[in-house]
Amino acid sequence: MNSKSARPSVQTVKEPDNWNPESWQDFNALQQASYPDENALQHVLGQLSQLPPLVTSWEINTLREQIADAQQGRRFMLQGGDCAENFDECTSPLITNRLKVLLQMSLVLVHGLQMPVLRVGRYAGQYAKPRSSDQETRDGVTLPSYRGDLVNSIEFNEAARIPDPNRLIQAHASSALTMNFVRALVDGGFADLHHPEYWDLSWVEHSPLAEEFHKLAENIGRSLKFLETISGQDAGTLRRVDFFTSHEALHLHYEQALTRKVPRQWGWFNLSTHFPWIGMRTAALDGAHVEYFRGIRNPLGIKVGPGMDVDWLSRLLDVLNPDGEAGRIVLIHRMGENLIEDKLPPLIQAVQDNGSPVLWICDPMHGNTESTESGIKTRRFRKIMHEVDLAFDIHRGSNSRLGGVHLELTGEDVTECTGGARDLSDEDLKRAYKSTVDPRLNYEQSLELAMLIVRKYAQSS
Ligand code: PEP
Ligand code: CO
């Protein structure tokens, strides 16, 4: 029998055996903070576990349904935001601009792909970062590495780098403030987002595709006006559930404290975010992260890099989605433009053989990071787009479907990635490089990427 049809339906999803929110503590937990005062940590975790959650179980269930739709090719997923949020960037303009660029991109995609877009912010909780080394040495001084604002502070001195559990409370508060503002903006309409005549499209003139991009923007404007005329309603009215949040669920004590039971629902929900994902460095089958993730009801993201082999991926699906539930798994491949053609096809085949329903999306950022001659970490727009192009083609050629993209971006005019319509050079990176971690697409590059995705989709369908 075909393994796909042998999979049970959603109704038969069972509670996982031998699992509870702290069972991960019996496994090897990589990338955790090492707190000097265990009592202080436990005190904070006790407080955190009493604080209200950031999202609700019914929003999480809606997201699962929308991912299931995307798995069937009826939605496209756009996930984007900063590599890492900082506490001091929890400000009105930054939150507004980041939401704005995501909503504008999603409008381009809705119009161009002719299907609804599932919007997921990489924020309201993206405060923990995996590091390649536990320690950092500068001029003979060795200190703990910066692990994100959830854990410690980026300044290079001892006081700043010692993990401070009170930051867990601050992260919860900053996430809640961000969430509250995003909910209000999304609920309230945000009129200038929805009409391209209010967008900043000055960059378009610099693109060889200027005419095509202008036409696209005009068409979006025309469709919206038409919609408003026939419905008598402002097209800017979005429903609250139309925006979801995500972060890498890295710091397991934090995630555990926000993992709750919900009345009249079975199972445990991570109520710190709608959509937690497992990063590349913590996806070991026998590790604590996989143990934690297998027990929660949230849809799960899994980063899939060039180091993942077919057996590992297939076993992850068995452990994380034993009942073959639709809408539960999103595989975020991040191979790099030079490895994707070799590495992705066997993994697509392995997933098809396994039979678990998944949504494949492409993160064209993390496999394309490089350093300039002067040592600045950057990404080339051309390579980012090339990986997306290849991803569309490879999926199509493998009887699969690319169902979305995962991007590191900001709504600001930063210069962190080179290229794009304005053709930013290595020299330009010095002008407005703000990221403390990975380089992000700026407002213009993000919108351009959305337009290029539409173009690619139109060419290949
Ligand atoms: C990230 O998404 O910021 C990240 C660290 O990615 P990965 O785990 O894919 O390297
Ligand atoms: Co990153």
mmCIF file of C-alpha atoms in Angstrom, residues 7 285 290 294 302 310-324 328-329 350-351 353-356 358:
data_model
loop_
_atom_site.group_PDB
_atom_site.id
_atom_site.type_symbol
_atom_site.label_atom_id
_atom_site.label_comp_id
_atom_site.label_asym_id
_atom_site.label_seq_id
_atom_site.Cartn_x
_atom_site.Cartn_y
_atom_site.Cartn_z
ATOM 1 C CA ARG A 7 -1.141 7.449 7.305
ATOM 2 C CA LEU A 285 17.502 12.772 17.219
ATOM 3 C CA VAL A 290 13.728 16.971 19.646
ATOM 4 C CA ARG A 294 7.733 15.951 20.000
ATOM 5 C CA ILE A 302 12.690 22.087 11.201
ATOM 6 C CA VAL A 310 17.960 11.114 4.410
ATOM 7 C CA ASP A 311 17.893 8.761 7.368
ATOM 8 C CA TRP A 312 18.116 11.570 9.910
ATOM 9 C CA LEU A 313 15.316 13.526 8.262
ATOM 10 C CA SER A 314 13.049 10.539 7.924
ATOM 11 C CA ARG A 315 13.563 9.588 11.564
ATOM 12 C CA LEU A 316 12.879 13.166 12.648
ATOM 13 C CA LEU A 317 9.534 12.937 10.872
ATOM 14 C CA ASP A 318 8.789 9.628 12.602
ATOM 15 C CA VAL A 319 9.552 11.103 16.019
ATOM 16 C CA LEU A 320 7.975 14.522 15.540
ATOM 17 C CA ASN A 321 4.947 13.502 13.526
ATOM 18 C CA PRO A 322 4.316 9.836 14.310
ATOM 19 C CA ASP A 323 0.648 10.029 13.344
ATOM 20 C CA GLY A 324 1.220 11.806 10.046
ATOM 21 C CA ARG A 328 2.236 19.841 11.731
ATOM 22 C CA ILE A 329 5.577 19.945 9.939
ATOM 23 C CA ALA A 350 13.158 10.608 1.544
ATOM 24 C CA VAL A 351 10.150 12.645 2.670
ATOM 25 C CA ASP A 353 9.084 7.702 0.889
ATOM 26 C CA ASN A 354 8.319 8.453 4.518
ATOM 27 C CA GLY A 355 4.819 9.639 3.641
ATOM 28 C CA SER A 356 4.539 12.323 6.338
ATOM 29 C CA VAL A 358 5.175 18.378 5.093
#
